[in-house]
Short mmCIF file of C-alpha atoms and ligand atoms in Angstrom, two decimals:
data_model
loop_
_atom_site.label_atom_id
_atom_site.label_comp_id
_atom_site.label_asym_id
_atom_site.label_seq_id
_atom_site.Cartn_x
_atom_site.Cartn_y
_atom_site.Cartn_z
CA MET A 1 94.82 108.92 68.67
CA ALA A 2 98.16 107.18 68.68
CA ILE A 3 98.72 104.59 71.34
CA TYR A 4 102.21 104.32 72.76
CA ASN A 5 103.55 101.60 74.93
CA ASN A 6 104.26 103.74 77.97
CA MET A 7 101.48 106.18 77.44
CA GLN A 8 100.28 107.65 80.70
CA ILE A 9 97.00 109.41 80.89
CA GLY A 10 96.07 112.24 83.17
CA LYS A 11 98.04 114.22 85.69
CA PRO A 12 100.27 112.27 88.04
CA SER A 13 99.55 112.01 91.74
CA TYR A 14 102.06 111.43 94.49
CA LYS A 15 102.36 108.98 97.32
CA ILE A 16 105.00 108.89 100.03
CA CYS A 17 106.79 105.57 100.47
CA PRO A 18 106.11 104.36 104.05
CA HIS A 19 109.65 102.88 104.25
CA CYS A 20 112.00 105.61 103.01
CA TRP A 21 109.61 108.59 102.74
CA LYS A 22 110.50 109.19 99.10
CA ILE A 23 107.65 110.79 97.17
CA ASN A 24 106.74 108.44 94.33
CA GLN A 25 104.81 109.58 91.33
CA TYR A 26 101.94 107.47 90.09
CA HIS A 27 99.07 107.74 87.66
CA ARG A 28 95.52 106.87 88.46
CA GLY A 29 93.75 104.62 86.01
CA PRO A 30 92.06 106.31 83.05
CA PHE A 31 88.55 105.44 84.15
CA PHE A 32 86.95 107.64 81.50
CA ILE A 33 88.10 105.37 78.69
CA HIS A 34 85.48 103.13 77.16
CA TYR A 35 86.55 99.52 77.17
CA PHE A 36 86.27 97.50 74.02
CA GLY A 37 87.95 94.44 72.64
CA LEU A 38 88.09 92.94 76.07
CA THR A 39 89.52 89.44 76.24
CA VAL A 40 88.84 87.41 79.34
CA TRP A 41 91.09 84.52 80.24
CA SER A 42 90.17 81.53 82.37
CA ASP A 43 92.56 82.59 85.16
CA GLY A 44 90.68 85.87 85.57
CA GLU A 45 93.19 87.97 83.63
CA THR A 46 91.74 90.43 81.12
CA PHE A 47 93.29 92.24 78.19
CA GLU A 48 91.96 95.58 77.13
CA GLU A 49 92.61 97.78 74.15
CA LEU A 50 95.47 99.62 75.83
CA PRO A 51 98.24 97.13 76.55
CA SER A 52 100.16 99.50 78.82
CA ARG A 53 97.34 100.05 81.27
CA ILE A 54 98.04 97.64 84.08
CA LYS A 55 96.52 98.12 87.46
CA THR A 56 97.87 96.52 90.58
CA LYS A 57 97.10 96.72 94.26
CA LEU A 58 100.75 96.57 95.15
CA GLN A 59 103.45 99.14 94.53
CA LYS A 60 107.22 99.00 94.59
CA CYS A 61 109.06 102.13 95.71
CA HIS A 62 111.23 103.62 92.95
CA SER A 63 113.84 104.55 95.52
CA CYS A 64 114.20 101.78 98.11
CA ASN A 65 112.55 98.94 96.10
CA LYS A 66 110.38 97.98 99.06
CA PHE A 67 106.71 97.12 98.66
CA TYR A 68 103.61 98.82 99.94
CA TRP A 69 99.90 98.31 99.44
CA PHE A 70 98.40 100.99 97.34
CA GLU A 71 95.84 100.65 94.59
CA GLN A 72 95.64 102.11 91.11
CA LYS A 73 98.66 103.01 89.12
CA LEU A 74 99.68 102.68 85.54
CA GLY A 75 102.54 100.34 84.98
CA GLY A 76 102.68 96.92 86.51
CA MET A 77 104.92 94.70 88.49
CA SER A 78 107.01 91.89 87.11
CA SER A 79 106.48 88.28 88.14
CA ASP A 80 109.76 88.51 90.07
CA ASP A 81 108.34 91.44 92.01
CA TYR A 82 105.27 89.43 92.92
CA GLU A 83 107.35 86.46 94.00
CA LYS A 84 109.54 88.67 96.17
CA ALA A 85 106.49 90.41 97.57
CA VAL A 86 104.71 87.19 98.49
CA LYS A 87 107.82 85.95 100.32
CA HIS A 88 108.11 89.28 102.11
CA TYR A 89 104.48 89.36 103.23
CA GLN A 90 104.25 85.66 104.01
CA TYR A 91 107.11 86.15 106.47
CA LYS A 92 105.72 89.41 107.82
CA TYR A 93 102.25 87.95 108.38
CA SER A 94 103.58 84.79 110.00
CA LYS A 95 104.85 86.77 112.99
CA LYS A 96 102.63 86.49 116.02
CA SER A 97 101.52 90.01 116.80
CA ILE A 98 98.29 91.71 117.79
CA VAL A 99 98.23 93.52 114.44
CA ASN A 100 98.59 90.28 112.49
CA LEU A 101 95.95 88.63 114.62
CA PHE A 102 93.59 91.54 114.05
CA PHE A 103 94.27 91.68 110.30
CA ASN A 104 94.48 87.91 109.82
CA ARG A 105 91.79 87.76 107.13
CA ARG A 106 92.98 90.86 105.30
CA ASN A 107 96.52 89.45 105.27
CA LYS A 108 95.28 86.19 103.79
CA ARG A 109 93.32 88.08 101.13
CA ARG A 110 96.52 89.94 100.20
CA LEU A 111 98.45 86.68 99.90
CA LEU A 112 95.64 85.32 97.75
CA TYR A 113 95.93 88.39 95.50
CA LEU A 114 99.71 87.99 95.19
CA ARG A 115 99.57 84.27 94.47
CA LEU A 116 96.95 84.84 91.79
CA LYS A 117 99.20 87.52 90.26
CA ILE A 118 102.12 85.09 90.16
CA ILE A 119 99.96 82.53 88.38
CA GLN A 120 98.67 85.11 85.92
CA SER A 121 102.17 86.35 85.14
CA TYR A 122 103.32 82.77 84.60
CA ASN A 123 100.39 82.32 82.23
CA ASP A 124 101.45 85.51 80.43
CA ALA A 125 104.37 83.51 79.06
CA ILE A 126 102.00 81.26 77.14
CA ARG A 127 99.06 83.52 76.35
CA GLU A 128 99.04 85.76 73.33
CA HIS A 129 98.02 89.35 73.56
CA PRO A 130 95.01 90.04 71.29
CA LEU A 131 96.92 93.01 69.80
CA ASN A 132 99.86 90.78 68.90
CA ASN A 133 98.21 89.76 65.63
CA SER A 134 98.76 86.17 66.75
CA LYS A 135 102.51 86.52 66.69
CA SER A 136 103.03 83.56 68.91
CA LYS A 137 105.39 83.69 71.84
CA LYS A 138 107.83 80.84 71.89
CA ILE A 139 108.90 80.98 75.49
CA ILE A 140 110.35 77.89 77.01
CA ILE A 141 109.34 77.47 80.60
CA SER A 142 111.98 75.91 82.80
CA GLU A 143 111.28 73.12 85.25
CA SER A 144 112.02 75.36 88.23
CA GLU A 145 109.56 77.98 86.96
CA ARG A 146 106.94 75.26 86.55
CA ARG A 147 107.64 74.10 90.11
CA ILE A 148 107.17 77.62 91.49
CA PHE A 149 103.97 77.90 89.50
CA GLU A 150 102.52 74.62 90.78
CA GLU A 151 103.54 75.43 94.35
CA ASN A 152 101.63 78.70 94.03
CA VAL A 153 98.63 76.96 92.50
CA LYS A 154 98.42 74.61 95.50
CA LEU A 155 98.76 77.42 98.03
CA LEU A 156 96.18 79.48 96.15
CA ILE A 157 93.72 76.56 96.19
CA SER A 158 93.90 76.39 99.98
CA LEU A 159 93.52 80.17 100.32
CA LEU A 160 90.51 80.09 97.99
CA ASN A 161 88.91 77.21 99.88
CA GLU A 162 89.20 79.29 103.02
CA LEU A 163 88.27 82.74 101.69
CA LYS A 164 86.40 82.37 98.38
CA SER A 165 85.23 78.78 98.13
CA ASN A 166 82.43 79.81 95.73
CA ASP A 167 84.91 80.84 93.01
CA HIS A 168 84.35 77.51 91.28
CA LEU A 169 85.72 78.62 87.90
CA LEU A 170 89.09 79.64 89.33
CA LEU A 171 89.23 76.56 91.57
CA SER A 172 88.47 74.35 88.58
CA GLU A 173 91.15 76.09 86.53
CA LEU A 174 93.76 75.68 89.24
CA HIS A 175 93.07 71.95 89.50
CA ARG A 176 93.24 71.72 85.71
CA TYR A 177 96.66 73.47 85.67
CA LEU A 178 97.86 70.79 88.10
CA GLY A 179 96.45 68.04 85.90
CA ASP A 180 93.93 67.06 88.58
CA PHE A 181 91.10 66.72 86.07
CA GLU A 182 88.63 64.99 88.39
CA LYS A 183 88.68 67.83 90.90
CA ALA A 184 88.57 70.32 88.01
CA LYS A 185 85.37 68.66 86.79
CA GLU A 186 83.88 68.63 90.28
CA GLU A 187 84.36 72.40 90.54
CA ILE A 188 83.27 73.32 87.04
CA ASP A 189 80.03 71.36 87.52
CA LYS A 190 79.13 73.98 90.16
CA VAL A 191 79.54 76.92 87.72
CA GLU A 192 76.21 78.35 86.56
CA ASP A 193 77.29 79.78 83.19
CA ASP A 194 76.62 76.90 80.78
CA ASN A 195 78.76 78.41 78.06
CA ILE A 196 81.85 78.59 80.28
CA LYS A 197 81.10 75.19 81.80
CA LYS A 198 80.96 73.55 78.37
CA GLN A 199 84.17 75.22 77.26
CA ILE A 200 86.16 74.18 80.34
CA LEU A 201 84.75 70.64 80.24
CA GLY A 202 86.09 70.37 76.69
CA GLU A 203 89.56 71.37 77.93
CA ILE A 204 89.32 68.86 80.79
CA GLN A 205 88.40 66.11 78.33
CA ALA A 206 91.33 67.08 76.08
CA LYS A 207 93.55 67.02 79.20
CA ASN A 208 94.77 70.52 78.38
CA ARG A 209 96.56 72.16 81.33
CA ASP A 210 97.03 75.65 79.86
CA VAL A 211 95.09 78.87 80.38
CA ILE A 212 92.49 79.59 77.68
CA THR A 213 90.41 82.57 76.53
CA LEU A 214 86.76 82.46 77.50
CA ASN A 215 84.18 82.88 74.78
CA SER A 216 81.66 84.68 76.93
CA HIS A 217 82.56 88.18 75.61
ZN1 LIG B 1 110.89 103.71 99.52
#
């Protein structure tokens, strides 16, 4: 079977945009496909054998370009989309309303999701896709991009401490990206998987601040 970049599998479904009522077409994930060649990265990102199959919990309307929460679609969002979305929702959730009060925790979980996506898409600039045949990407990251990244890392750390303080691997990684190696070590010491612990400790010792692939698969 040939694999194309924009290959979409299965019949499309439709979802009405809650902003402009346009009916957007989307594809559900091809759950029947057997995964192999999975690569797991230390920021939680995974690469599978089909590079075009990206799932996201957030959608952007094809017509009005506004965002709405809806899971499972083929085709992802760009890092710009995620940055715009996080600004949009941060503002929306900061308003004092009964709804925001009621959904306070859910809103924070959504911001956590978006900030993690921003970090993962930043890391995409330096990671190599396993199907790339190690054709290395030579992308130069600007200082302002790095600043946005680090700002997101810090905000994500505080969201994690509040909502998922037992995600010690991710917390350790975030501190490592910031160059805060002592805190990174503190967190990784709490991870139970000895293999992962050893690997990350090696990176901490080498003072590496980049995302890495995990050897556990
Ligand atoms: Zn719309």
